[in-house]
Short mmCIF file of C-alpha atoms in Angstrom, two decimals:
data_model
loop_
_atom_site.label_atom_id
_atom_site.label_comp_id
_atom_site.label_asym_id
_atom_site.label_seq_id
_atom_site.Cartn_x
_atom_site.Cartn_y
_atom_site.Cartn_z
CA MET A 388 23.88 26.08 10.85
CA THR A 389 22.31 23.09 9.07
CA ARG A 390 24.04 19.82 8.35
CA ALA A 391 22.62 17.51 5.72
CA MET A 392 21.59 13.93 6.23
CA GLU A 393 24.40 11.43 5.87
CA THR A 394 24.17 8.77 3.18
CA LEU A 395 24.36 5.03 3.70
CA GLU A 396 27.91 5.08 2.29
CA GLN A 397 29.07 7.02 5.32
CA ILE A 398 31.29 6.63 8.34
CA GLN A 399 32.50 3.00 8.63
CA GLU A 400 34.74 3.74 11.59
CA THR A 401 36.31 1.06 13.69
CA LEU A 402 38.12 1.88 16.91
CA ALA A 403 41.38 1.94 14.96
CA GLU A 404 40.04 4.53 12.55
CA ILE A 405 38.67 6.62 15.39
CA SER A 406 42.12 6.66 17.00
CA LYS A 407 43.47 8.38 13.87
CA ARG A 408 41.14 11.29 14.60
CA THR A 409 42.50 11.63 18.12
CA PRO A 410 46.23 10.93 17.80
CA ASP A 411 47.03 12.48 21.19
CA VAL A 412 44.75 10.07 23.06
CA CYS A 413 45.43 6.40 23.76
CA VAL A 414 42.05 5.19 22.60
CA ALA A 415 42.60 1.60 23.75
CA LYS A 416 43.33 2.77 27.31
CA PHE A 417 40.40 5.19 27.22
CA VAL A 418 38.04 2.41 26.16
CA ASP A 419 39.42 -0.01 28.73
CA ILE A 420 38.80 2.44 31.58
CA VAL A 421 35.26 3.14 30.38
CA LEU A 422 34.28 -0.50 29.96
CA HIS A 423 36.00 -2.16 32.88
CA HIS A 424 35.55 0.30 35.72
CA ARG A 425 33.08 -1.07 38.28
CA LEU A 426 29.50 -0.02 37.58
CA GLY A 427 27.75 2.15 40.15
CA ALA A 428 24.23 1.65 41.41
CA GLU A 429 22.75 5.13 41.33
CA ASN A 430 20.02 5.98 38.85
CA ALA A 431 19.32 9.24 37.08
CA LEU A 432 16.04 11.10 37.19
CA SER A 433 13.50 10.16 34.56
CA GLU A 434 10.00 11.22 33.63
CA ARG A 435 8.71 8.63 36.06
CA ASP A 436 9.88 10.59 39.06
CA ALA A 437 10.72 14.02 37.69
CA GLY A 438 7.63 14.93 35.73
CA ASP A 439 7.70 17.07 32.60
CA ASP A 440 10.04 19.68 34.04
CA ALA A 441 13.15 18.49 35.82
CA GLY A 442 15.02 21.75 35.42
CA HIS A 443 14.31 23.11 38.90
CA ARG A 444 15.42 19.89 40.58
CA CYS A 445 18.65 19.74 38.57
CA ARG A 446 19.69 23.37 38.81
CA THR A 447 20.91 23.13 42.39
CA GLU A 448 23.57 20.63 41.33
CA ARG A 449 25.60 23.35 39.66
CA SER A 450 26.70 26.60 41.26
CA GLY A 451 26.28 29.95 39.60
CA SER A 452 23.43 31.37 37.56
CA ALA A 453 22.23 30.12 34.20
CA PRO A 454 22.94 32.29 31.14
CA CYS A 455 20.05 33.95 29.35
CA SER A 456 20.61 32.02 26.15
CA LEU A 457 22.32 28.79 25.17
CA LYS A 458 23.08 26.99 21.94
CA MET A 459 23.97 23.49 20.78
CA ASP A 460 27.42 22.68 19.44
CA TRP A 461 26.70 19.25 18.01
CA ALA A 462 28.14 16.46 15.92
CA ALA A 463 27.07 12.95 14.96
CA CYS A 464 28.62 9.56 14.33
CA VAL A 465 26.87 6.77 12.45
CA LEU A 466 28.13 3.18 12.36
CA PRO A 467 25.74 1.46 9.97
CA ARG A 468 25.13 -2.27 10.07
CA HIS A 469 21.78 -2.59 8.30
CA GLY A 470 21.39 1.06 7.24
CA GLU A 471 18.14 1.57 9.12
CA ASP A 472 19.01 4.59 11.29
CA ALA A 473 18.59 8.23 10.33
CA HIS A 474 19.24 11.57 11.99
CA PHE A 475 19.20 15.32 11.45
CA GLY A 476 20.48 18.44 13.13
CA HIS A 477 19.90 22.17 12.80
CA ALA A 478 21.72 24.56 15.09
CA GLU A 479 20.86 28.17 14.50
CA ALA A 480 21.01 31.49 16.30
CA GLU A 481 17.44 31.39 17.62
CA ALA A 482 16.93 27.72 18.44
CA GLY A 483 18.44 24.30 17.73
CA PHE A 484 16.86 20.98 16.77
CA ILE A 485 18.30 17.48 16.63
CA GLY A 486 16.70 14.09 16.11
CA VAL A 487 17.30 10.40 15.48
CA ALA A 488 15.10 7.59 14.16
CA ASP A 489 15.53 3.83 13.92
CA GLY A 490 13.68 1.81 11.29
CA VAL A 491 12.09 -1.45 12.44
CA GLY A 492 14.29 -4.24 11.12
CA GLY A 493 11.48 -6.80 10.88
CA TYR A 494 10.39 -5.25 7.60
CA ARG A 495 13.53 -6.65 5.95
CA GLN A 496 11.92 -10.10 6.11
CA HIS A 497 9.16 -8.83 3.81
CA GLY A 498 11.51 -7.33 1.23
CA VAL A 499 10.96 -3.76 2.47
CA ASP A 500 13.71 -1.18 2.93
CA ALA A 501 13.51 -1.07 6.73
CA GLY A 502 15.30 2.27 6.88
CA ALA A 503 13.08 4.14 4.42
CA PHE A 504 10.49 5.30 6.93
CA ALA A 505 13.13 6.50 9.40
CA ARG A 506 14.92 8.47 6.69
CA ASP A 507 11.68 10.04 5.50
CA LEU A 508 10.80 11.06 9.08
CA MET A 509 14.14 12.77 9.66
CA GLU A 510 14.31 14.38 6.21
CA SER A 511 10.79 15.75 6.65
CA ALA A 512 11.57 16.96 10.18
CA LEU A 513 14.65 18.80 8.91
CA ALA A 514 12.61 20.37 6.11
CA LYS A 515 10.02 21.63 8.61
CA VAL A 516 12.72 23.15 10.83
CA GLU A 517 14.52 24.78 7.90
CA LEU A 518 11.27 26.27 6.63
CA ALA A 519 10.50 27.73 10.06
CA ALA A 520 14.03 29.09 10.37
CA LYS A 521 13.76 30.77 6.95
CA ALA A 522 10.47 32.37 8.02
CA ARG A 523 12.07 33.39 11.34
CA LYS A 524 9.49 31.32 13.23
CA ILE A 525 11.76 28.58 14.53
CA ARG A 526 11.33 29.58 18.17
CA ARG A 527 7.61 28.85 17.88
CA LEU A 528 8.29 25.24 16.89
CA ARG A 529 7.94 22.41 19.35
CA PRO A 530 9.40 18.92 18.86
CA LYS A 531 5.98 17.26 19.05
CA PHE A 532 4.63 19.44 16.24
CA VAL A 533 7.70 18.71 14.10
CA LEU A 534 7.38 14.97 14.70
CA GLU A 535 3.65 15.00 13.94
CA ARG A 536 4.12 16.91 10.67
CA ALA A 537 7.06 14.69 9.67
CA TYR A 538 4.96 11.59 10.31
CA GLU A 539 2.05 12.95 8.28
CA THR A 540 4.41 13.69 5.39
CA ALA A 541 5.87 10.17 5.48
CA VAL A 542 2.35 8.68 5.43
CA ILE A 543 1.29 10.92 2.53
CA ASN A 544 4.44 9.88 0.68
CA GLY A 545 3.44 6.27 1.15
CA THR A 546 6.84 5.41 2.55
CA PRO A 547 6.81 1.78 3.73
CA GLY A 548 8.01 0.55 7.09
CA ALA A 549 7.97 1.75 10.70
CA SER A 550 10.34 3.58 13.01
CA THR A 551 11.06 4.86 16.47
CA ALA A 552 11.88 8.56 16.67
CA ILE A 553 13.08 11.28 18.99
CA ILE A 554 13.33 15.05 18.41
CA LEU A 555 14.74 17.61 20.84
CA SER A 556 15.02 21.39 20.70
CA LEU A 557 16.91 24.02 22.67
CA ASP A 558 15.52 27.55 22.92
CA ARG A 559 17.32 29.97 25.26
CA THR A 560 17.77 27.69 28.29
CA ALA A 561 14.80 25.36 27.68
CA LEU A 562 15.25 21.83 26.39
CA ARG A 563 12.12 20.21 24.95
CA TRP A 564 11.53 16.75 23.54
CA ALA A 565 9.08 14.40 21.89
CA TYR A 566 9.79 10.73 21.32
CA ILE A 567 8.31 7.32 20.76
CA GLY A 568 10.03 3.98 21.17
CA ASP A 569 13.49 3.08 22.41
CA SER A 570 15.66 5.70 20.76
CA ALA A 571 16.81 7.66 23.79
CA PHE A 572 18.67 10.64 25.24
CA ALA A 573 20.58 11.56 28.37
CA VAL A 574 21.46 14.94 29.86
CA LEU A 575 24.82 15.02 31.66
CA ARG A 576 25.98 17.70 34.05
CA GLY A 577 29.36 17.61 35.74
CA GLY A 578 29.97 14.13 34.30
CA LYS A 579 26.75 12.68 35.76
CA VAL A 580 23.50 11.70 34.07
CA ILE A 581 20.88 13.95 35.60
CA TYR A 582 18.05 13.11 33.21
CA ARG A 583 17.31 10.07 31.09
CA SER A 584 14.42 9.31 28.76
CA VAL A 585 12.15 6.38 29.54
CA LEU A 586 12.10 3.24 27.40
CA GLN A 587 8.80 2.71 25.58
CA GLN A 588 8.20 -0.89 24.55
CA HIS A 589 5.30 -3.34 24.50
CA ARG A 590 7.59 -6.19 25.50
CA PHE A 591 11.29 -6.98 25.31
CA ASN A 592 12.80 -5.83 22.01
CA CYS A 593 9.42 -4.64 20.70
CA PRO A 594 9.44 -0.83 20.99
CA TYR A 595 6.60 1.56 20.36
CA GLN A 596 6.79 2.68 16.73
CA LEU A 597 5.17 4.86 14.11
CA SER A 598 4.26 3.18 10.82
CA SER A 599 2.89 4.14 7.44
CA ASN A 600 0.23 1.41 7.28
CA GLY A 601 -1.59 2.29 10.50
CA HIS A 602 -0.46 -0.88 12.28
CA GLY A 603 1.96 0.97 14.54
CA ASP A 604 1.31 3.06 17.62
CA SER A 605 -0.70 6.25 17.75
CA LEU A 606 0.80 9.72 17.90
CA LYS A 607 -1.02 9.91 21.23
CA GLU A 608 1.73 7.63 22.61
CA VAL A 609 4.44 10.22 21.88
CA LYS A 610 6.16 11.22 25.13
CA VAL A 611 6.47 14.99 25.51
CA GLY A 612 8.42 16.90 28.15
CA GLY A 613 11.13 19.41 28.87
CA MET A 614 13.68 20.95 31.21
CA SER A 615 13.38 24.69 31.73
CA THR A 616 16.93 25.34 32.88
CA MET A 617 19.77 23.78 30.94
CA MET A 618 23.22 25.02 31.94
CA ASP A 619 26.38 26.11 30.16
CA GLY A 620 28.58 22.99 30.14
CA ASP A 621 25.77 20.42 30.02
CA VAL A 622 26.19 17.60 27.52
CA LEU A 623 23.28 16.08 25.61
CA VAL A 624 23.70 12.56 24.19
CA VAL A 625 21.01 11.30 21.81
CA GLY A 626 21.10 7.89 20.19
CA THR A 627 19.31 4.91 18.74
CA ASP A 628 19.10 1.66 20.67
CA GLY A 629 22.35 0.54 19.06
CA LEU A 630 24.01 2.95 21.48
CA PHE A 631 21.96 2.53 24.64
CA ASP A 632 21.59 -1.26 24.32
CA ASN A 633 25.37 -1.50 24.46
CA MET A 634 26.40 1.14 27.00
CA HIS A 635 25.35 1.42 30.62
CA ASP A 636 24.72 4.95 31.86
CA ARG A 637 27.76 4.73 34.13
CA GLN A 638 29.95 3.90 31.15
CA LEU A 639 28.51 6.85 29.27
CA GLU A 640 29.21 9.07 32.26
CA ARG A 641 32.85 8.00 32.39
CA ALA A 642 33.31 8.43 28.64
CA VAL A 643 31.82 11.94 28.62
CA SER A 644 33.65 12.99 31.78
CA MET A 645 37.02 11.77 30.49
CA GLY A 646 36.43 13.18 27.02
CA THR A 647 35.49 16.56 28.43
CA GLU A 648 38.65 16.65 30.55
CA LEU A 649 40.72 15.76 27.48
CA GLY A 650 39.14 18.60 25.51
CA PHE A 651 37.32 16.44 22.96
CA SER A 652 35.24 18.24 20.37
CA PRO A 653 31.65 17.07 19.94
CA LYS A 654 32.82 15.09 16.89
CA ASN A 655 35.63 13.41 18.82
CA MET A 656 33.21 12.59 21.62
CA SER A 657 30.55 11.13 19.32
CA ASP A 658 33.17 9.04 17.51
CA ILE A 659 34.66 7.67 20.71
CA VAL A 660 31.32 6.85 22.35
CA ALA A 661 30.05 5.20 19.15
CA GLY A 662 33.29 3.23 18.97
CA ILE A 663 32.87 1.98 22.54
CA ALA A 664 29.28 0.91 21.82
CA TYR A 665 30.51 -0.86 18.68
CA LYS A 666 33.15 -2.73 20.64
CA VAL A 667 30.54 -3.94 23.14
CA SER A 668 28.13 -4.89 20.35
CA MET A 669 30.73 -7.32 18.98
CA ASP A 670 31.69 -8.77 22.37
CA LYS A 671 29.97 -12.12 22.93
CA TRP A 672 30.70 -12.01 26.67
CA ALA A 673 29.74 -8.43 27.44
CA HIS A 674 27.42 -7.58 30.33
CA SER A 675 25.45 -5.11 28.23
CA PRO A 676 22.10 -3.47 28.95
CA TYR A 677 20.71 -5.62 26.14
CA SER A 678 21.94 -8.90 27.63
CA THR A 679 20.66 -7.87 31.07
CA ALA A 680 17.18 -7.13 29.67
CA TYR A 681 17.25 -10.30 27.58
CA SER A 682 18.11 -12.40 30.65
CA LYS A 683 15.30 -10.82 32.66
CA ALA A 684 12.75 -11.31 29.90
CA ARG A 685 13.67 -14.91 29.08
CA GLY A 686 14.56 -16.12 32.55
CA ASN A 687 18.03 -17.41 31.75
CA GLN A 688 21.43 -15.73 31.86
CA VAL A 689 22.83 -14.59 28.53
CA TYR A 690 25.78 -12.41 27.60
CA GLY A 691 26.87 -10.24 24.75
CA GLY A 692 26.14 -6.93 23.08
CA LYS A 693 23.55 -6.19 20.44
CA GLU A 694 24.80 -6.00 16.86
CA ASP A 695 22.87 -3.11 15.37
CA ASP A 696 23.16 0.24 13.64
CA ILE A 697 24.67 2.79 16.02
CA THR A 698 23.76 6.45 15.67
CA ILE A 699 24.77 9.06 18.23
CA ILE A 700 24.50 12.82 18.41
CA VAL A 701 26.55 14.64 21.04
CA ALA A 702 25.56 18.25 21.71
CA TYR A 703 27.59 20.50 23.99
CA ILE A 704 25.36 23.13 25.56
CA VAL A 705 27.25 26.41 25.53
CA SER A 706 26.46 30.03 26.28
CA LYS A 707 25.92 32.29 23.29
CA ASP A 708 25.57 35.55 25.22
CA SER A 709 25.63 36.92 28.77
CA CYS A 710 22.70 38.21 30.86
#
């Protein structure tokens, strides 16, 4: 199943509007529990200490055997502020692909549409995946190849600007990824983050990026990896920095755990998590990941969230057959 790119005149949800989608849930109480529960200190695995294949280390955390084949049941929520984010998704019988990109806002100062390059990347990536699916070759695709071809297309098109990007695929039980910059993803199992992508930035608030004019970073900087054994019931959360700059991993864990227990659909979950990130982004006194990093980089204590576009994809990993 393919879902088209959203337009800039899309979802302008506030927390109040999100609550209309989930009338049986007290959204205000849900958000309060997520944001004000004491943060834990544990850290998830990352490429730094797990290597390119964390599947074997994570599998022991869940009893039972993995199914032969899994699929993504996914949905997205976009809360645009500047209109610089883009995303795509393609879930099909053989393999699924999802991706997000975040245009570099500095181009606005030069009169450039800062979201154009991100949109071109994701539109081109979706076109590559759809073409492979039509030719029944989608299982041969790898996220790095899709990202490389999408980048080449954007450069050929002469699309101005620069962007971070992340693309992930699921084939049978294997999750694979390729990314550059600070758009990120987390794999949750049993309500806990078991794998988290690594931030790529030259300095605070200056992420690695691909650009059309050759002034960005090289494709050689793209981080590539995978997990061989995803499990039925895992949850994959992918987002731009508007999400991860405003939500600590522990808050994401609580939101996903509570939402799963309440029977949220992927759309409900993406809406709620995006709404929580939006609330933090507008809170001048929040202890956000962004304010923590800002304080460390500048040497003085600051507070508040980061006002930015927020794009999130939530994918439930579910079994599509039995072994």
